Coordinates of C-alpha atoms and ligand atoms in Angstrom, one line a residue:
X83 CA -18.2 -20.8 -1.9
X84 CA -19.8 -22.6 1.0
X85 CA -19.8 -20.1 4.6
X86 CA -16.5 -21.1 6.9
X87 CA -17.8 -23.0 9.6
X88 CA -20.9 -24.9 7.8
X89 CA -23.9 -23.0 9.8
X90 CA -25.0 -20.6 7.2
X91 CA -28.3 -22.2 5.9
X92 CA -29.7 -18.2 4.7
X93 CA -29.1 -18.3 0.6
X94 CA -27.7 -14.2 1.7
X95 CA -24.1 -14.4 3.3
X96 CA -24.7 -13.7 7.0
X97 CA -22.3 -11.3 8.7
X98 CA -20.8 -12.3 11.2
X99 CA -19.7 -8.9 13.0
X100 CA -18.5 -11.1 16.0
X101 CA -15.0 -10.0 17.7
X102 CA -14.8 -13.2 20.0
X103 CA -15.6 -16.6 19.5
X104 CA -16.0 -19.0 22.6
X105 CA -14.6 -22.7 22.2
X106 CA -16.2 -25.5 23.7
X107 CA -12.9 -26.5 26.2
X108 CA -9.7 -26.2 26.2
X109 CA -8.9 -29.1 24.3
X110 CA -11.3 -27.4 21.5
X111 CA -9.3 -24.0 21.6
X112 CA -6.1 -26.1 21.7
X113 CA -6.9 -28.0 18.2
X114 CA -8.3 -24.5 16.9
X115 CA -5.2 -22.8 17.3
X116 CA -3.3 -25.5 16.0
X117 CA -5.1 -26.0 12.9
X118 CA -7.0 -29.1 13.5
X119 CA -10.1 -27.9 13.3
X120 CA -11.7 -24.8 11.6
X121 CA -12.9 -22.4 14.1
X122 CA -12.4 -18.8 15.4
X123 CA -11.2 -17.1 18.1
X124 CA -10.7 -13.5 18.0
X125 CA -11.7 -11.6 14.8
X126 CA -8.4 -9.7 14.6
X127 CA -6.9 -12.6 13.7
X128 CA -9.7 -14.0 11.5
X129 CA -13.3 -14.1 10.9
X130 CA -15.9 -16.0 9.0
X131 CA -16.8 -12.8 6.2
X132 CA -12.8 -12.5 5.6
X133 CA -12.3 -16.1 5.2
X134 CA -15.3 -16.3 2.5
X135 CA -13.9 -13.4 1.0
X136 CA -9.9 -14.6 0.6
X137 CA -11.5 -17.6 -0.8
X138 CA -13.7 -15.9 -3.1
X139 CA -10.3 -13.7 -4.8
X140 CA -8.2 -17.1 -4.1
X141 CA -10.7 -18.9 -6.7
X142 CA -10.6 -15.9 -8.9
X143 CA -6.8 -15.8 -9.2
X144 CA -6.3 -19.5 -8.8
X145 CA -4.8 -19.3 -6.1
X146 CA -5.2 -20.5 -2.2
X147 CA -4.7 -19.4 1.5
X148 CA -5.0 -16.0 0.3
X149 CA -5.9 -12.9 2.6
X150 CA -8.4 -10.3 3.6
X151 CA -6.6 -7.4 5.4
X152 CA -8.3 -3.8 5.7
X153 CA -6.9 -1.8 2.9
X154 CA -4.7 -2.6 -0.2
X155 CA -2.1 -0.8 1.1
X156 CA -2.2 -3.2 4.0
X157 CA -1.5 -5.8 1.4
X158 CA 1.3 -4.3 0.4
X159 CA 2.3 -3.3 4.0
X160 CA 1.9 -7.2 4.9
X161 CA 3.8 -7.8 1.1
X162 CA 6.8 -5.7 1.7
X163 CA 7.1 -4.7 5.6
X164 CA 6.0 -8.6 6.6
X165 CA 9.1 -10.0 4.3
X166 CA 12.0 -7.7 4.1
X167 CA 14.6 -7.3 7.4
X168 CA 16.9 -3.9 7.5
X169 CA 19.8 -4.4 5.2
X170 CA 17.5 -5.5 2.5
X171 CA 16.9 -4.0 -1.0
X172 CA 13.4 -3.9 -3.0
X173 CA 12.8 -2.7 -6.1
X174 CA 9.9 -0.8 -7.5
X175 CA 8.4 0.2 -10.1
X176 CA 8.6 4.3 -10.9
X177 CA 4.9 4.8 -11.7
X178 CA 3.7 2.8 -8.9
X179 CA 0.9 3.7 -6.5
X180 CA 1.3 7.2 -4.8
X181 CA 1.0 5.6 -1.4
X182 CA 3.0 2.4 -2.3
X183 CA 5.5 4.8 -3.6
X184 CA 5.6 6.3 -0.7
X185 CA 6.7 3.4 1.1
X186 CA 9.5 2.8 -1.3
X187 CA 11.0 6.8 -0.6
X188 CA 10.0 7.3 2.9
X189 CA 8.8 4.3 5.0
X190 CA 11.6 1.5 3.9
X191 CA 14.3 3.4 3.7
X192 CA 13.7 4.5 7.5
X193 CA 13.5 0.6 8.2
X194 CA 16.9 0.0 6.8
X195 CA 15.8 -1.3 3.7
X196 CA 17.3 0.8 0.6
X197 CA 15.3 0.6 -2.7
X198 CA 15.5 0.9 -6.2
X199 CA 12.6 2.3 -8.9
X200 CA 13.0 1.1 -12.3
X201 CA 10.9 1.4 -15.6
X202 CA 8.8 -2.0 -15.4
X203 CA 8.6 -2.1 -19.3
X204 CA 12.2 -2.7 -19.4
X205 CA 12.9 -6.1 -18.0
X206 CA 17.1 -5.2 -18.7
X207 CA 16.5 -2.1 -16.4
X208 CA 14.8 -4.8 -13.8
X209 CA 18.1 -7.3 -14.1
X210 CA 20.5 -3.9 -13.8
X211 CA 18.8 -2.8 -10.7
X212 CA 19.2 -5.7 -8.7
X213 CA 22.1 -6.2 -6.2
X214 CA 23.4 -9.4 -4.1
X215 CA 20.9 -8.2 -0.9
X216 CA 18.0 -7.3 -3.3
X217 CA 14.9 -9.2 -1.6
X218 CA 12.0 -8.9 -3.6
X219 CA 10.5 -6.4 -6.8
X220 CA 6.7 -4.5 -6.7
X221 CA 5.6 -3.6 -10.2
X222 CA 1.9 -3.2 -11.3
X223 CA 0.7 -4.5 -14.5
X224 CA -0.9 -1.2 -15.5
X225 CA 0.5 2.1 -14.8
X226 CA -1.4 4.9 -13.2
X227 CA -2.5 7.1 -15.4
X228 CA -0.3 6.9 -18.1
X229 CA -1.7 3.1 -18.7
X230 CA 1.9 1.5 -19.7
X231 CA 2.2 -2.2 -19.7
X232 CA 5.0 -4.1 -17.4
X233 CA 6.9 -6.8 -19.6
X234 CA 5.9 -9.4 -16.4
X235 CA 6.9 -11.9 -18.5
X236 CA 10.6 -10.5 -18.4
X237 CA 10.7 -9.5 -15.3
X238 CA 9.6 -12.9 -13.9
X239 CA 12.8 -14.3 -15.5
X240 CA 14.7 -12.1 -14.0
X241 CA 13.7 -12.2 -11.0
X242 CA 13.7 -16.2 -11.3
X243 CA 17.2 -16.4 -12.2
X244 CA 18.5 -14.2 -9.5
X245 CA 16.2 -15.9 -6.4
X246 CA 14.1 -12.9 -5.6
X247 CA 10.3 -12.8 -4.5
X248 CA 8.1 -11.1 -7.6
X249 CA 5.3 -9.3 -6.2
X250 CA 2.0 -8.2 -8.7
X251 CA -0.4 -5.6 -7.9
X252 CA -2.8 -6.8 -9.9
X253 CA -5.8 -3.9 -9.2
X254 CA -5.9 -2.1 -12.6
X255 CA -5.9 -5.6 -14.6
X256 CA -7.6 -7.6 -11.9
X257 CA -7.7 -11.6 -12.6
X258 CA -10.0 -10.5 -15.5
X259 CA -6.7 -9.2 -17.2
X260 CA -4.0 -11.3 -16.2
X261 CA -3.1 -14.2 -13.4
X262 CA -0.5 -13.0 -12.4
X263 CA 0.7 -16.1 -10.6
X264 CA 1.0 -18.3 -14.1
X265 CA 3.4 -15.4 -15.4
X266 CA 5.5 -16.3 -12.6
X267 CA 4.5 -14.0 -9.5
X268 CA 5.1 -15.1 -6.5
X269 CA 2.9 -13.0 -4.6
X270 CA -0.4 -11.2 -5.9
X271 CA -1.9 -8.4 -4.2
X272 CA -5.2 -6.2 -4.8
X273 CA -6.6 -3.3 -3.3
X274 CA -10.4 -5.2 -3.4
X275 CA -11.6 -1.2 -2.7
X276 CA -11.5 -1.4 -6.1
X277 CA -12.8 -2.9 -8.9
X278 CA -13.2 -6.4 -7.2
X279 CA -15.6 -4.8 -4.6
X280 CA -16.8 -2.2 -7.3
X281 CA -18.7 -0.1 -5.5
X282 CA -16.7 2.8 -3.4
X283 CA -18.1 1.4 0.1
X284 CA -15.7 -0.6 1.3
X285 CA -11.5 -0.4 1.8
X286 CA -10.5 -3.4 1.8
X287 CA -7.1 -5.6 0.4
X288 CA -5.9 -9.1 -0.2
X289 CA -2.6 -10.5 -1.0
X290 CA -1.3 -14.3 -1.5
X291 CA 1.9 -16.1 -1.9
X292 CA 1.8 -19.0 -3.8
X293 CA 4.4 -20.4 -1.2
X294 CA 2.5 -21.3 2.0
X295 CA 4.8 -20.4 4.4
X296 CA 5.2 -17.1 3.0
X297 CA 1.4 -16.8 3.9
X298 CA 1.9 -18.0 7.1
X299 CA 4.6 -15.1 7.3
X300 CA 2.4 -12.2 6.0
X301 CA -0.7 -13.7 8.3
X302 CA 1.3 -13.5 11.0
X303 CA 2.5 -10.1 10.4
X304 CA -0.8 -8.7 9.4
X305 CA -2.3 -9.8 12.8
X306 CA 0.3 -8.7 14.8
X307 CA 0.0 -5.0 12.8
X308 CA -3.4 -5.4 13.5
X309 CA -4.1 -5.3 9.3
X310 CA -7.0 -7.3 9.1
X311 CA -10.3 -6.5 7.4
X312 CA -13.8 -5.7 9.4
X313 CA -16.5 -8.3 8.3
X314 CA -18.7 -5.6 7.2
X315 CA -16.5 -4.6 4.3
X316 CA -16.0 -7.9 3.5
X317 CA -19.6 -8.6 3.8
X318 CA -20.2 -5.8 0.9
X319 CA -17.2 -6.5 -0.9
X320 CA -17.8 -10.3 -1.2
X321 CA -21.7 -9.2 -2.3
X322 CA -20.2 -6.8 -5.0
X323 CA -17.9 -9.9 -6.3
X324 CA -20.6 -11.8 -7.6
X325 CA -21.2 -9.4 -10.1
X326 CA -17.3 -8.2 -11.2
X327 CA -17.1 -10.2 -13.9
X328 CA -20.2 -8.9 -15.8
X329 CA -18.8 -5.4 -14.4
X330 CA -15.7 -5.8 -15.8
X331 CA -16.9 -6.7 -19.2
X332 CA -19.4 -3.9 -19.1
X333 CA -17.1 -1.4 -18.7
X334 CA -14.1 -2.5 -20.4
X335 CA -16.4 -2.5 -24.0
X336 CA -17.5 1.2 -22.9
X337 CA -13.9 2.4 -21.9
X338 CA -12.7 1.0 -25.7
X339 CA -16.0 2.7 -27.4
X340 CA -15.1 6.1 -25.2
X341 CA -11.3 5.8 -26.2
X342 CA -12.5 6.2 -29.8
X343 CA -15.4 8.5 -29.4
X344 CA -13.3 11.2 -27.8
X345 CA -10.1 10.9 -29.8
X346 CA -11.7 12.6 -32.9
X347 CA -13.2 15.5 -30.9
X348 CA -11.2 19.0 -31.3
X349 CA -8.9 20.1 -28.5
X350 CA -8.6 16.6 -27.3
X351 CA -4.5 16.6 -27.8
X352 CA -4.1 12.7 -27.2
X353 CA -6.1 9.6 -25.9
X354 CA -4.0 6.8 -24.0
X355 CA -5.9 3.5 -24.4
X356 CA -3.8 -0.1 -24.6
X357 CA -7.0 -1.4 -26.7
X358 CA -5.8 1.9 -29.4
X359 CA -3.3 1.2 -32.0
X360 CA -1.7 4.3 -30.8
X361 CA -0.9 3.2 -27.4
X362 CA 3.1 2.5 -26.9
X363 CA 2.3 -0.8 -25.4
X364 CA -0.5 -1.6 -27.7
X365 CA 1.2 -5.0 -28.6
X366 CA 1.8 -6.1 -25.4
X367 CA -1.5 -5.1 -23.9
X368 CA -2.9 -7.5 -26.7
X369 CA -0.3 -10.8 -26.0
X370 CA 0.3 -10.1 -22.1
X371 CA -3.1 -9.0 -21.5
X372 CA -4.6 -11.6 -24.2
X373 CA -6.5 -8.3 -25.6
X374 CA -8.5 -7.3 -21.8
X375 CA -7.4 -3.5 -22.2
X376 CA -9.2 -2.7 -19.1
X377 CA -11.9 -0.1 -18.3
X378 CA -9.1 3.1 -17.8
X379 CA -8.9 5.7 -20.3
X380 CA -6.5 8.5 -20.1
X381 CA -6.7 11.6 -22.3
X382 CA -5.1 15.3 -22.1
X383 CA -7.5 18.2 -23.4
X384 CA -5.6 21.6 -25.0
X385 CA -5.7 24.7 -22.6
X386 CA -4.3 24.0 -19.1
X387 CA -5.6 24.2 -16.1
X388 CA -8.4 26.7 -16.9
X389 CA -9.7 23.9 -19.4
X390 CA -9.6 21.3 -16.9
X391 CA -11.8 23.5 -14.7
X392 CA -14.5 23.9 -17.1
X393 CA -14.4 20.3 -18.2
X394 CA -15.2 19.2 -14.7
X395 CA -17.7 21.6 -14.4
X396 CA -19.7 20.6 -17.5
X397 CA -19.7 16.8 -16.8
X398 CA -21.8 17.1 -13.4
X399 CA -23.3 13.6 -13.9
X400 CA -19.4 12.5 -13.9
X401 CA -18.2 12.2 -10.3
X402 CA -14.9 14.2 -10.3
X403 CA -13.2 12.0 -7.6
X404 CA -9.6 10.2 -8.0
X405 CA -10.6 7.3 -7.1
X406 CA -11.1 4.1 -9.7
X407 CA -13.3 1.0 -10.3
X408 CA -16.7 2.2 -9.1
X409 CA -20.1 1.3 -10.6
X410 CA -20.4 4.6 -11.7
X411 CA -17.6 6.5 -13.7
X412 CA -15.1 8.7 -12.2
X413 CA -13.0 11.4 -13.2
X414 CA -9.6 12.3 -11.9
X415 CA -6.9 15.0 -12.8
X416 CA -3.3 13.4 -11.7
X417 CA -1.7 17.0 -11.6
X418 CA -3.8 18.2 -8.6
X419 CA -4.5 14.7 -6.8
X420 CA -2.6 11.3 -7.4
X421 CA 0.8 13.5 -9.4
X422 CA 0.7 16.6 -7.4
X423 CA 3.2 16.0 -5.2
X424 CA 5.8 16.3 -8.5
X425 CA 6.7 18.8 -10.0
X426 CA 5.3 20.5 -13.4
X427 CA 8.7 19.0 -15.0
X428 CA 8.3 15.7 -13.2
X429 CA 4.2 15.3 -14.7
X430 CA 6.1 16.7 -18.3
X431 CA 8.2 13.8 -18.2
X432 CA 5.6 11.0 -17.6
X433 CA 4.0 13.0 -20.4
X434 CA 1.5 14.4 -17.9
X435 CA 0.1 18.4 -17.8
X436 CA -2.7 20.3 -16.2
X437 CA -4.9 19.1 -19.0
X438 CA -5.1 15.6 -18.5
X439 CA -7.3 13.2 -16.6
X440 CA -7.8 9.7 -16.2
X441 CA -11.3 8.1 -16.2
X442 CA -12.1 5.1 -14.6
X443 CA -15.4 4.0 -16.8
X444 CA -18.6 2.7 -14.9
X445 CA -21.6 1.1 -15.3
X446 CA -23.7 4.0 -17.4
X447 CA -25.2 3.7 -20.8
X448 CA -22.1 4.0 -23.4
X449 CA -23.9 6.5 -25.3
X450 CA -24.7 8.5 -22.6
X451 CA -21.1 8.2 -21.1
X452 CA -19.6 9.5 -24.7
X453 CA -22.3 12.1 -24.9
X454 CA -21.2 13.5 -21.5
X455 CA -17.5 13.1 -22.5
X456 CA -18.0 14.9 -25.8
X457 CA -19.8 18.2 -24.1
X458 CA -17.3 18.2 -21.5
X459 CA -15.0 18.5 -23.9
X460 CA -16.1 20.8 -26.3
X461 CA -17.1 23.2 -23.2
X462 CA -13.6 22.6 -22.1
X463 CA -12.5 25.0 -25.1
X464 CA -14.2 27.8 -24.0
Ligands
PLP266 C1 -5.9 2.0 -4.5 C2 -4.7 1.3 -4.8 C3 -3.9 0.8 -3.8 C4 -4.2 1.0 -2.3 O1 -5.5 0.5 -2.0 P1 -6.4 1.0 -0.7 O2 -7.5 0.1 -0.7 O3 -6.8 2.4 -1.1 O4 -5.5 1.0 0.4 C5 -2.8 0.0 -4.1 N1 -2.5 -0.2 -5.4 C6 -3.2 0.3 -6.4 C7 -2.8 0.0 -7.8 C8 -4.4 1.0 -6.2 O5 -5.1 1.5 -7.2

């Protein structure tokens, strides 16, 4: 992807950490601002190392006019908040994001906007949720941490049929796993924090419409928020994306080999992996997801929360940190950090309990990483 305004000669992307730009006259600034010619002005409402950056996940999703903004959930922010007007509806899916969740129960509905969460593997709940002032649905492709697969396909229908925006969080899956825009999506959003940039030093986000003047909306909006990215994360994040394809390879064969490995070991009381025969959406993680099953494994151990404490404790090369998509692998416990704001019976039904934990698989040797796994494990039962 060639540098933005054709100066860069340095094989290394320069950062540009710039917050001002000077034009040459006023006729320059004029034809600047209105798109004319390719230029900057202020870096809050763009920059050189967001612009390579947009384009870099535009070409990766096959998509274009695409953009940067500071965090994934100011993606969504720019997704949701940027289209929807009080009186509204939305409609979300009930495992989302803790934080996008969040938006749905507390932040929208003191907007004016009322909204709806529905089980995204069930395209008829979808079509049943939606009423005449319904504006738009959020589902992810793959649910944190119980790893279930939205029927996109379906919902796309439905949401074709009735006239409203479909909007993909595509962060789990990433373009590796699905585009979501040739299932019919109309917007696609990431949280490039994660496995895009890949390496846990950057908080960064991206969403696109495939409709320009819904870009032109959410850029808009997402300057006027004040949304938009800082060039040094998107310095290090567009760095880390040369590599996330190789990443994602890596650690998708070592999340399927890990599935396995710790599915035979005692006190291990079930292994969620859409790669596993087991797995309830097994079938559509292989048609929907043409077979990329992703680099997240979930598992529950017997014991409670006493077990969980001494499996963390004997895996110290494992960072214990609920975060996802890092180089190295991490390990997080929904009931005391992404699920803790339910309760007991609320984790219960999403088949959740003080024993389980979701692992996000890295870069490590696989052996090593199953080794690790394994002692954990077996320390885990005391
Ligand atoms: C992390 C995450 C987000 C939010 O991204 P931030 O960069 O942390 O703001 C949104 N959606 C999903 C699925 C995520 O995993």
């Amino acid at each position: 992807m060639a540098w933005p305004d054709g100066t860069g000669r340095a094989v290394g992307t320069p950062l540009q950490p710039s917050v001002v730009y000077g034009a040459e006259s006023p006729d320059a600034l004029d034809a600047i601002y209105e798109g004319r010619e390719t230029g900057f002005t202020y870096a809050r409402e763009a920059h050189p190392n967001a612009a390579l950056l947009a384009a870099k996940v535009d070409a990766l999703e096959g998509l274009s006019g695409g953009i940067a903004t500071g965090s994934g959930m100011a993606a969504v922010s720019c997704a949701i908040m940027g289209l929807v007007e009080a009186g509204d509806h939305v409609i979300g899916g009930d495992q989302l994001y803790g934080r996008s969740l969040r938006m749905m129960t507390d932040e929208l509905p003191r907007m004016g906007v009322a909204t709806t969460r529905v089980d995204p593997t069930n395209a008829a709940a979808v079509k049943a949720a939606i009423r005449p002032e319904t504006k738009l649905i959020l589902v992810e492709v793959v649910s944190n941490p119980t790893l279930r697969i939205a029927d996109i396909d379906g919902i796309a229908a439905v949401a074709k049929e009735a006239g409203i925006l479909l909007v993909v969080d595509n962060t789990f899956t990433t373009p590796r796993g699905i585009r979501p825009a040739r299932h019919g999506a109309d917007i696609v959003i990431h949280s490039v924090t994660k496995l895009l940039a890949g390496h846990s030093d950057a908080t960064l986000g991206y969403v696109c419409a495939t409709d320009p003047a819904l870009n032109e909306r959410m850029r808009v909006f997402a300057v006027t928020l004040g949304l938009t990215a800082s060039p040094f994360d998107c310095w290090l994040a567009e760095r880390g994306i040369f590599t996330f394809e190789m990443r994602y390879d890596r650690a998708e064969a070592s999340a399927a080999l890990l599935a396995d490995h710790i599915a035979d070991l005692p006190g291990v009381t079930k292994v969620l992996y859409p790669g596993r025969a087991d797995h309830p959406d097994h079938a559509r993680a292989q048609t929907l997801l043409k077979g990329r099953n992703g680099n997240m494994v979930t598992f529950e151990v017997a014991g409670g929360r006493e077990a969980a404490n001494r499996l963390v404790r004997a895996a110290p090369n494992i960072a214990f940190a609920p975060t996802l998509g890092d180089v190295a692998t991490t390990l997080s416990h929904p009931a005391t950090s992404s699920h803790r704001g339910l309760t007991p019976e609320g984790r219960a039904e999403l088949g959740l309990s003080e024993g389980s934990f979701r692992v996000s698989v890295g870069m490590e040797p696989p052996e090593l990483l199953c080794a690790e796994f394994e002692a954990a494990i077996r320390a885990a039962q005391g």
